[in-house]
Tab-separated table of C-alpha atoms in Angstrom:
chain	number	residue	atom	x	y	z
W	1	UNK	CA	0.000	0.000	0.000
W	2	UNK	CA	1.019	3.395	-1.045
W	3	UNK	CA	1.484	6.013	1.350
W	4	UNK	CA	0.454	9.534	0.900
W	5	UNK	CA	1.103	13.194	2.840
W	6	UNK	CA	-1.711	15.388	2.617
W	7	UNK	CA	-1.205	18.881	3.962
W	8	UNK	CA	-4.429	20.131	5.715
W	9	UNK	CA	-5.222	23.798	5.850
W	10	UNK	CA	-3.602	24.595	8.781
W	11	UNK	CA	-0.530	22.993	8.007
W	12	UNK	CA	-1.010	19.647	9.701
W	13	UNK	CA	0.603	16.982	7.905
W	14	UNK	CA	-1.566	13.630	7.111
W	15	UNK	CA	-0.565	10.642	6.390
W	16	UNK	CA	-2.919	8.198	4.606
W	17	UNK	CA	-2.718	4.786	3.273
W	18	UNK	CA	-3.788	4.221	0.003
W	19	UNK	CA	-6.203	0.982	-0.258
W	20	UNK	CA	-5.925	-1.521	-3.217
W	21	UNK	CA	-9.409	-0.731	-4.858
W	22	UNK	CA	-10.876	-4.421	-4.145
W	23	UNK	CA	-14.164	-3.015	-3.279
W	24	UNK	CA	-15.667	-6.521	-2.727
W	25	UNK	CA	-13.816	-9.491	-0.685
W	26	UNK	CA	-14.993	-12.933	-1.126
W	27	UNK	CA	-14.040	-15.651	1.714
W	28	UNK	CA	-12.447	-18.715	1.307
W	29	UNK	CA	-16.465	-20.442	1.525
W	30	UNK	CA	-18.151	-17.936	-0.762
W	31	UNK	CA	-15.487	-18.488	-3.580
W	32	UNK	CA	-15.851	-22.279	-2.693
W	33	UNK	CA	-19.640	-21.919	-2.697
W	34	UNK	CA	-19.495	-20.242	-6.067
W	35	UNK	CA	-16.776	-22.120	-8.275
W	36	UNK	CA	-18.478	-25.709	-7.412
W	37	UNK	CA	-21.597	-24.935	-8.223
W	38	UNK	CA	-20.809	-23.366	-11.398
W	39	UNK	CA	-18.978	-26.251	-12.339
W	40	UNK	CA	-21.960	-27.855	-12.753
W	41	UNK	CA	-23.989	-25.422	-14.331
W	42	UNK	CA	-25.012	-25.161	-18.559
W	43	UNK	CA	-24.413	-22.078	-19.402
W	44	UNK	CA	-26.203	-22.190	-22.872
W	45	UNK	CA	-29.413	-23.787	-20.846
W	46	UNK	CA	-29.618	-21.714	-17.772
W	47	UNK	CA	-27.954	-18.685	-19.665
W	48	UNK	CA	-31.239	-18.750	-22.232
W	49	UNK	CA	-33.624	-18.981	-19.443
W	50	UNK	CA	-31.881	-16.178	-17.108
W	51	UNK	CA	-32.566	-14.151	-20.155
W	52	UNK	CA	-35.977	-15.302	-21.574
W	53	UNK	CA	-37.113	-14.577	-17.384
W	54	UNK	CA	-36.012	-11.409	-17.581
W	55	UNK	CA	-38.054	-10.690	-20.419
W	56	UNK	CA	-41.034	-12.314	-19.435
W	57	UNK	CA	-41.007	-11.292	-15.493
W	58	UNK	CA	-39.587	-7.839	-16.024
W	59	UNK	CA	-41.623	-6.931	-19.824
W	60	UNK	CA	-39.865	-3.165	-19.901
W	61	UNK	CA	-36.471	-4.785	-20.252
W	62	UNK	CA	-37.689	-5.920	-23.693
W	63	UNK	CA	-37.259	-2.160	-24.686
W	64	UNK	CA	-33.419	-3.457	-25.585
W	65	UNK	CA	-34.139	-6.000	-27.594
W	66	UNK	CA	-36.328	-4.520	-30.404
W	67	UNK	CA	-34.645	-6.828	-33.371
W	68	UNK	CA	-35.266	-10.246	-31.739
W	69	UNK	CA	-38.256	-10.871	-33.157
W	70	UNK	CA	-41.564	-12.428	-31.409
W	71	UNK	CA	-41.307	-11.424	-27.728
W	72	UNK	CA	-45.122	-11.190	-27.578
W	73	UNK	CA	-45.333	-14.349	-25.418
W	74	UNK	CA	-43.883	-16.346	-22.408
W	75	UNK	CA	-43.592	-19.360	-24.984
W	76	UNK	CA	-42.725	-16.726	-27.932
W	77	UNK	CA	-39.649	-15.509	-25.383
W	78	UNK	CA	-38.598	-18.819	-24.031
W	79	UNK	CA	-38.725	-20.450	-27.104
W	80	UNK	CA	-37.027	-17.159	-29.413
W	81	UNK	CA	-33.423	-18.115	-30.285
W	82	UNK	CA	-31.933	-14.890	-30.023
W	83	UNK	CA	-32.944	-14.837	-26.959
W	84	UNK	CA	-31.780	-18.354	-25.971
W	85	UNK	CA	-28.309	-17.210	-27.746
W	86	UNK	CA	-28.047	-14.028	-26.217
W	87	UNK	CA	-28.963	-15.278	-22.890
W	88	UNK	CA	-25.530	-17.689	-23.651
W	89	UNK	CA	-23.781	-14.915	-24.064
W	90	UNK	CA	-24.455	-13.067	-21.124
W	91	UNK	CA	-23.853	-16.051	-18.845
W	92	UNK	CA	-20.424	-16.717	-20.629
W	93	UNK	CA	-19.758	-13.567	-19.850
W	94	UNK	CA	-20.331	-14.305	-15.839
W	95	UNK	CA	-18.867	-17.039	-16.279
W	96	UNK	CA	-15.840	-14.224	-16.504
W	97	UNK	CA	-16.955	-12.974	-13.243
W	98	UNK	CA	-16.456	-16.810	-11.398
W	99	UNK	CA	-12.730	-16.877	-12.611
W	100	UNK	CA	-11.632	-13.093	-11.618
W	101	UNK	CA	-14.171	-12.847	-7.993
W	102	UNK	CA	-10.677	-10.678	-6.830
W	103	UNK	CA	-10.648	-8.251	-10.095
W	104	UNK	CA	-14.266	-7.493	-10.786
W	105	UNK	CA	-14.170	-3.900	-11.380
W	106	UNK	CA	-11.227	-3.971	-13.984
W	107	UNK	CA	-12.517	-7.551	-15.346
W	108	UNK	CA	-15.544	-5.000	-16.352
W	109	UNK	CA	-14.847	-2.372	-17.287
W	110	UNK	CA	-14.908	-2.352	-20.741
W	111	UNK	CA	-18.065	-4.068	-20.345
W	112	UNK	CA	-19.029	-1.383	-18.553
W	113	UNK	CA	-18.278	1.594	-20.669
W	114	UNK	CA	-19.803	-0.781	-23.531
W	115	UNK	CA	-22.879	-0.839	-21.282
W	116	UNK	CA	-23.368	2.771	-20.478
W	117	UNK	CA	-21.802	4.578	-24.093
W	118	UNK	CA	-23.367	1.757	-26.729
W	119	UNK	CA	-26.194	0.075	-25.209
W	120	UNK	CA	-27.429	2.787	-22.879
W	121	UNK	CA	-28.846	0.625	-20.295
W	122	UNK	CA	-29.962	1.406	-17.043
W	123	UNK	CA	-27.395	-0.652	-14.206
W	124	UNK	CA	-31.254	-1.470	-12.745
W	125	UNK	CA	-30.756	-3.814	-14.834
W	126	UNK	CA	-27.867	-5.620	-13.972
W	127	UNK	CA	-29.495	-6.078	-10.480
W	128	UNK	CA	-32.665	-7.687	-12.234
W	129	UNK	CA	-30.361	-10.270	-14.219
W	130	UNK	CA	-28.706	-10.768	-11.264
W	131	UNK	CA	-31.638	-11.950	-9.043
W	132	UNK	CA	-32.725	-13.931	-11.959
W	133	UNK	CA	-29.533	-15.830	-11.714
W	134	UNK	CA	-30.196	-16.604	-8.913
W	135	UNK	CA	-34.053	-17.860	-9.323
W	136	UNK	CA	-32.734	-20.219	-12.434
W	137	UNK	CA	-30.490	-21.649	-10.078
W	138	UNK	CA	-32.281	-22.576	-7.384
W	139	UNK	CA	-34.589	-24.704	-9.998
W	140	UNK	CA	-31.713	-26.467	-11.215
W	141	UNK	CA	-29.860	-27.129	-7.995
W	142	UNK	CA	-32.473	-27.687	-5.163
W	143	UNK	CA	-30.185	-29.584	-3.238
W	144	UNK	CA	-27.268	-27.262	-3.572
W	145	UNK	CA	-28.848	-23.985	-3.717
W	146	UNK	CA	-28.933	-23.896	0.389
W	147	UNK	CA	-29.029	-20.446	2.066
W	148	UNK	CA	-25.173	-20.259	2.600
W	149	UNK	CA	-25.009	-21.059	-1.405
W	150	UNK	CA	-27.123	-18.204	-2.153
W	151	UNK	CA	-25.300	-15.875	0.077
W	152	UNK	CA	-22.532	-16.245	-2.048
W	153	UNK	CA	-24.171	-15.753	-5.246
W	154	UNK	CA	-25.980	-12.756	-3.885
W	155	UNK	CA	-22.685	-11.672	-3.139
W	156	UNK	CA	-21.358	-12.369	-6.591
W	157	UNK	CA	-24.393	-10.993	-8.551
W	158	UNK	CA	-24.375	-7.543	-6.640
W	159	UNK	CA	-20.606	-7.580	-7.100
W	160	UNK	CA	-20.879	-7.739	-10.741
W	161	UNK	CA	-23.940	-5.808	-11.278
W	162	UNK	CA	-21.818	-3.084	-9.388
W	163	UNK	CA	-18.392	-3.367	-11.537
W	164	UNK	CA	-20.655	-3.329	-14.604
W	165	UNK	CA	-22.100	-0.019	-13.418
W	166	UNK	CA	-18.421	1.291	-11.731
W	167	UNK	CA	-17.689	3.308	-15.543
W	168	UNK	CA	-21.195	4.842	-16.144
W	169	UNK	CA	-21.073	8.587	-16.685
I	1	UNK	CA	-49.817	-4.507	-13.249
I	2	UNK	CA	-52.866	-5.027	-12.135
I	3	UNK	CA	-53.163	-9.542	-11.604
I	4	UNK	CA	-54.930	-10.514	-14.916
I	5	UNK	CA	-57.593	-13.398	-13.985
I	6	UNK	CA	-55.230	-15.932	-14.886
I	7	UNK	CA	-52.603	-14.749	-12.638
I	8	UNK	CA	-54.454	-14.692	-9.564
I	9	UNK	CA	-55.951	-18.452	-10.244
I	10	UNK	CA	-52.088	-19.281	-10.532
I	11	UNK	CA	-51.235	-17.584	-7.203
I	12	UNK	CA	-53.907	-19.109	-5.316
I	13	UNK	CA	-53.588	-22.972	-7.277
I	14	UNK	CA	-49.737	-22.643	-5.941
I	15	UNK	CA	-50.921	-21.590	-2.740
I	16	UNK	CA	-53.666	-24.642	-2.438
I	17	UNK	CA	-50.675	-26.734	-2.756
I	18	UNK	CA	-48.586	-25.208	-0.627
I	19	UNK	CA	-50.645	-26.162	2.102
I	20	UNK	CA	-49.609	-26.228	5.430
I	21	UNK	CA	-46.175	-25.894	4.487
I	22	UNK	CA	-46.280	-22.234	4.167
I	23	UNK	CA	-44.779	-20.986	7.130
I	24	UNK	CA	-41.339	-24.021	6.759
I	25	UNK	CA	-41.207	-21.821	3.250
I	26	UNK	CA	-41.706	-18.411	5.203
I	27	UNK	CA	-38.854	-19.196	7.815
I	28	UNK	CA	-36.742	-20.716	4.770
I	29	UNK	CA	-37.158	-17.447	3.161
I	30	UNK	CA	-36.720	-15.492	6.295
I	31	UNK	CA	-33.562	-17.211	7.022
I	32	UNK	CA	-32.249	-16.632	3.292
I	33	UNK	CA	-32.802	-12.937	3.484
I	34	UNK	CA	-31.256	-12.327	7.053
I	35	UNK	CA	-27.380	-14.577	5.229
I	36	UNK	CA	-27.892	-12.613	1.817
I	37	UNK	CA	-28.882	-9.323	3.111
I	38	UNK	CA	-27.278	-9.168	6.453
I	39	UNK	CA	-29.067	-5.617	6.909
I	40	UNK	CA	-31.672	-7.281	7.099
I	41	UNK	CA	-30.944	-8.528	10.904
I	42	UNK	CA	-31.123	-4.789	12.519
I	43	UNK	CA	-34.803	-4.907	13.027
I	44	UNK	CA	-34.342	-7.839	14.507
I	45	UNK	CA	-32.228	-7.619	17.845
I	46	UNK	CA	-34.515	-9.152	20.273
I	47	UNK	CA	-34.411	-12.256	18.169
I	48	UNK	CA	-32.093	-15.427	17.979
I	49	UNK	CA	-31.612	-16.287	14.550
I	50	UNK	CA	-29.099	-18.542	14.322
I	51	UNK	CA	-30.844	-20.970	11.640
I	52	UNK	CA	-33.299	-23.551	13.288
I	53	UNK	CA	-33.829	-20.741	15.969
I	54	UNK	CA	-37.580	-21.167	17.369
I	55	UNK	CA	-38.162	-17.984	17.316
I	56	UNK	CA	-37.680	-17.483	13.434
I	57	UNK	CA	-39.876	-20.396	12.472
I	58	UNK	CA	-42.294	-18.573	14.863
I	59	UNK	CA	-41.983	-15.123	13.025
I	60	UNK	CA	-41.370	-17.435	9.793
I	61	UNK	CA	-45.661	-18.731	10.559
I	62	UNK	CA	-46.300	-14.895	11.367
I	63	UNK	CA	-44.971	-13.719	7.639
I	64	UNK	CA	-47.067	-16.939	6.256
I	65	UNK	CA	-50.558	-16.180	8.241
I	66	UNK	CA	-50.099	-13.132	6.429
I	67	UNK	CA	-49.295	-14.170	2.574
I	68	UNK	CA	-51.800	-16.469	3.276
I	69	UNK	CA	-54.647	-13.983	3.862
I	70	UNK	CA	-53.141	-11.648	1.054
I	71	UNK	CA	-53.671	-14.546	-0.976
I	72	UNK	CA	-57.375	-13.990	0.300
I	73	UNK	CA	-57.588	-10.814	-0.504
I	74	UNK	CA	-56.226	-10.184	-3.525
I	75	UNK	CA	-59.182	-8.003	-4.922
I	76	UNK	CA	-58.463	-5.479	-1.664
I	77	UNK	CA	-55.310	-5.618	-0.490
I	78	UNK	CA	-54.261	-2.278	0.888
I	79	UNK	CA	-57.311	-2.742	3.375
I	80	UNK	CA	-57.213	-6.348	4.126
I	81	UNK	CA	-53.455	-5.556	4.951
I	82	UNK	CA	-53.864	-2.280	6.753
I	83	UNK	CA	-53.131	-3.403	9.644
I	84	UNK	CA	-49.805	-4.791	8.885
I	85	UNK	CA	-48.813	-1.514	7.233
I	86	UNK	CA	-49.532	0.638	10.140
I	87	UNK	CA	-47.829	-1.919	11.984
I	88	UNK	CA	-44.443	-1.916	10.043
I	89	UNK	CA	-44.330	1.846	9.336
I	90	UNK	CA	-45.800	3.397	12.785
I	91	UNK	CA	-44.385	1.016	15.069
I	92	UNK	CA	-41.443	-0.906	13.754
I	93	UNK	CA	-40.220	1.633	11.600
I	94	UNK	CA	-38.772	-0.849	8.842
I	95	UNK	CA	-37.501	0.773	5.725
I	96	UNK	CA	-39.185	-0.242	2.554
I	97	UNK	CA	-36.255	-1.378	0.600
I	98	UNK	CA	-36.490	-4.437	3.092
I	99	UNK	CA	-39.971	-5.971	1.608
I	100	UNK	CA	-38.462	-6.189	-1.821
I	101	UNK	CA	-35.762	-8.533	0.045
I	102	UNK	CA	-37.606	-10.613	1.708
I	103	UNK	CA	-39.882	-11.150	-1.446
I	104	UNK	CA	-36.984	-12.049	-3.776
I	105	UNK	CA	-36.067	-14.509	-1.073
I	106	UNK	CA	-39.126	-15.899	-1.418
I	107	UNK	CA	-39.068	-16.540	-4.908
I	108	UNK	CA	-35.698	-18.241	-4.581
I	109	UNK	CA	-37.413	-20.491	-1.812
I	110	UNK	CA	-40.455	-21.627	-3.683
I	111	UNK	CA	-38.234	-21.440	-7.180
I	112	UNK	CA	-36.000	-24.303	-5.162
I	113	UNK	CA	-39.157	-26.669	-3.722
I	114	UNK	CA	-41.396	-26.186	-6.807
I	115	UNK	CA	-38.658	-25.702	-9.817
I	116	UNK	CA	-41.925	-28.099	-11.589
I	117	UNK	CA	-44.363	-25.122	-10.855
I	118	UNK	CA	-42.261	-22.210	-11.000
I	119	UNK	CA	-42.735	-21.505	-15.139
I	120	UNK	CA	-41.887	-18.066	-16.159
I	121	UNK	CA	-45.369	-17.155	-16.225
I	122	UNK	CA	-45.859	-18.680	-12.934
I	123	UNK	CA	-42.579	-16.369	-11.534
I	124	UNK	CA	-44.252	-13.440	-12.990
I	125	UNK	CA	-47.302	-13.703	-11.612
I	126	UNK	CA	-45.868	-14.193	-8.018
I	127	UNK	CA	-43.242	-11.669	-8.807
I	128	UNK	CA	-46.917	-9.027	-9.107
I	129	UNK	CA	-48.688	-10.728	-6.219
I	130	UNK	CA	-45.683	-9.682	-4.160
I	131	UNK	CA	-45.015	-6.514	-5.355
I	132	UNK	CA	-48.663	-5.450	-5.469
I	133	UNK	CA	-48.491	-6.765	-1.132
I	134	UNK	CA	-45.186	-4.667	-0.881
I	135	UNK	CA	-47.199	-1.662	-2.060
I	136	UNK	CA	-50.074	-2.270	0.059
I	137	UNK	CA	-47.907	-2.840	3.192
I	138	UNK	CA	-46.084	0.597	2.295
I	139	UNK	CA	-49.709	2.428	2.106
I	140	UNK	CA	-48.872	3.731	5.446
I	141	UNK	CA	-45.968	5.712	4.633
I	142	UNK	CA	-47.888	7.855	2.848
């Protein structure tokens, strides 16, 4: 860690520490908690259905998907393969997230400036996908998905949903 | 978002089967939101709640009795849940952001015991139920 002097206004000297910027720190368990189960996960499966949810649960985030075609239905949306494809995507890109838990913030911030300066969407968003995540999980992994599990994820989704925000202006 | 007729026959079909198992789901989801959302605990001093704790399964039955009657109610809920509302803004104060937590911790908890049930249209029409309680129990803020 860095150290810096600051010099106040009346000429007393301060001397800071300057903090790695790891906003978010994941314990030994959480990581644990996270990495097994997303061993198991299939990321084109559950990736499509985070998506198509999101879209069906949540109808105005449909506003950024004009040029998928049908959304006019919870069949038409769960069925659409951009969606399904998309949804891949998005996951894959999470997926990211699972490998650098340490290094969110810089893992997304291109994302992020993507995000805010192409896409123009709303970090609201992020949090949305992020507790749908979470849903889709817990129907594929009953068992697994105990409170402790979700902790983590919770964790990991607000993490994200924050470094994916961290470069909006 | 007003329920559509459909939604509310889903809401109450999953709640028939739910049976008497509402409040275990309740405390489940009680218990989820105090680990995820450890902010979640400050209203809570005067109880234990390490996980199997008495006292949350009791409060766990509490949250249920009321879902339950919301369930009830769903052509009037602001006055079949007035009640409640006075009761969580007057006297305990709790911030509103806090309903929204509880509820997504819900969803998880039913998603996880029902993953048969819980369709997308099925998760959307709880997803209203819920937020159209959240905004009844917040009537009282004014």
């Amino acid at each position: 860690m860095e150290k810096q002097q600051h010099r106040l206004a009346f000429g007393t000297l301060v001397i800071t520490s300057k903090l790695p910027d790891t906003m978010v720190h994941f314990t030994a368990e959480e990581k644990a908690a996270v990495v097994s189960l997303w061993a198991k996960v299939n990321v084109e499966l559950v990736g499509g259905e985070v998506l198509g949810r999101l879209l069906v649960v949540y109808p105005w985030t449909q506003r950024f998907f004009d040029n998928f075609g049908n959304l006019s239905s919870e069949s038409a949306i769960m069925g659409n393969p951009k969606v399904k494809a998309h949804g891949k995507k998005v996951l894959t890109s999470f997926g990211n997230a699972v490998k650098h838990m340490d290094d969110l913030k810089d893992t997304f911030a291109e994302l992020s400036e993507l995000h805010c300066d192409k896409m123009h969407v709303d970090p609201e968003n992020f949090k949305l996908l992020g507790n749908m995540i979470l849903i889709v999980l817990a129907t594929h992994f009953s068992k697994e998905f105990t409170p402790q599990v979700q902790a983590a994820w919770q964790k990991l989704t607000t993490a994200v949903a924050n470094a994916l925000a961290h470069r909006y202006h | 978002m007003v329920l559509s007729a459909a939604e509310r026959a889903a809401v109450r079909a999953l709640w028939t089967k739910l049976g008497t198992n509402v409040g275990v789901y309740a405390t489940e989801a009680l218990e989820r939101t105090f680990l995820a959302f450890p902010t979640t605990k400050t209203y809570f001093p005067h109880l234990d709640l390490t996980p199997g704790s008495a006292q949350v399964k009791a409060h766990g039955q509490k949250v249920a009795d009321a879902l339950t009657r919301a369930v009830a109610h769903l052509d009037d809920l602001p006055t079949a849940l007035w009640a409640l509302s006075d009761l969580h803004v007057r006297q305990l104060r709790v911030d509103p952001v806090n309903f929204k937590l509880l509820g997504h911790c819900l969803l998880v908890t039913l998603a996880r015991h029902y993953p048969g049930d819980f369709s997308p249209a099925m998760h959307a029409s709880l997803e209203k139920f819920l937020s159209h309680v959240i905004s009844a129990l917040a009537t009282s803020y004014g």
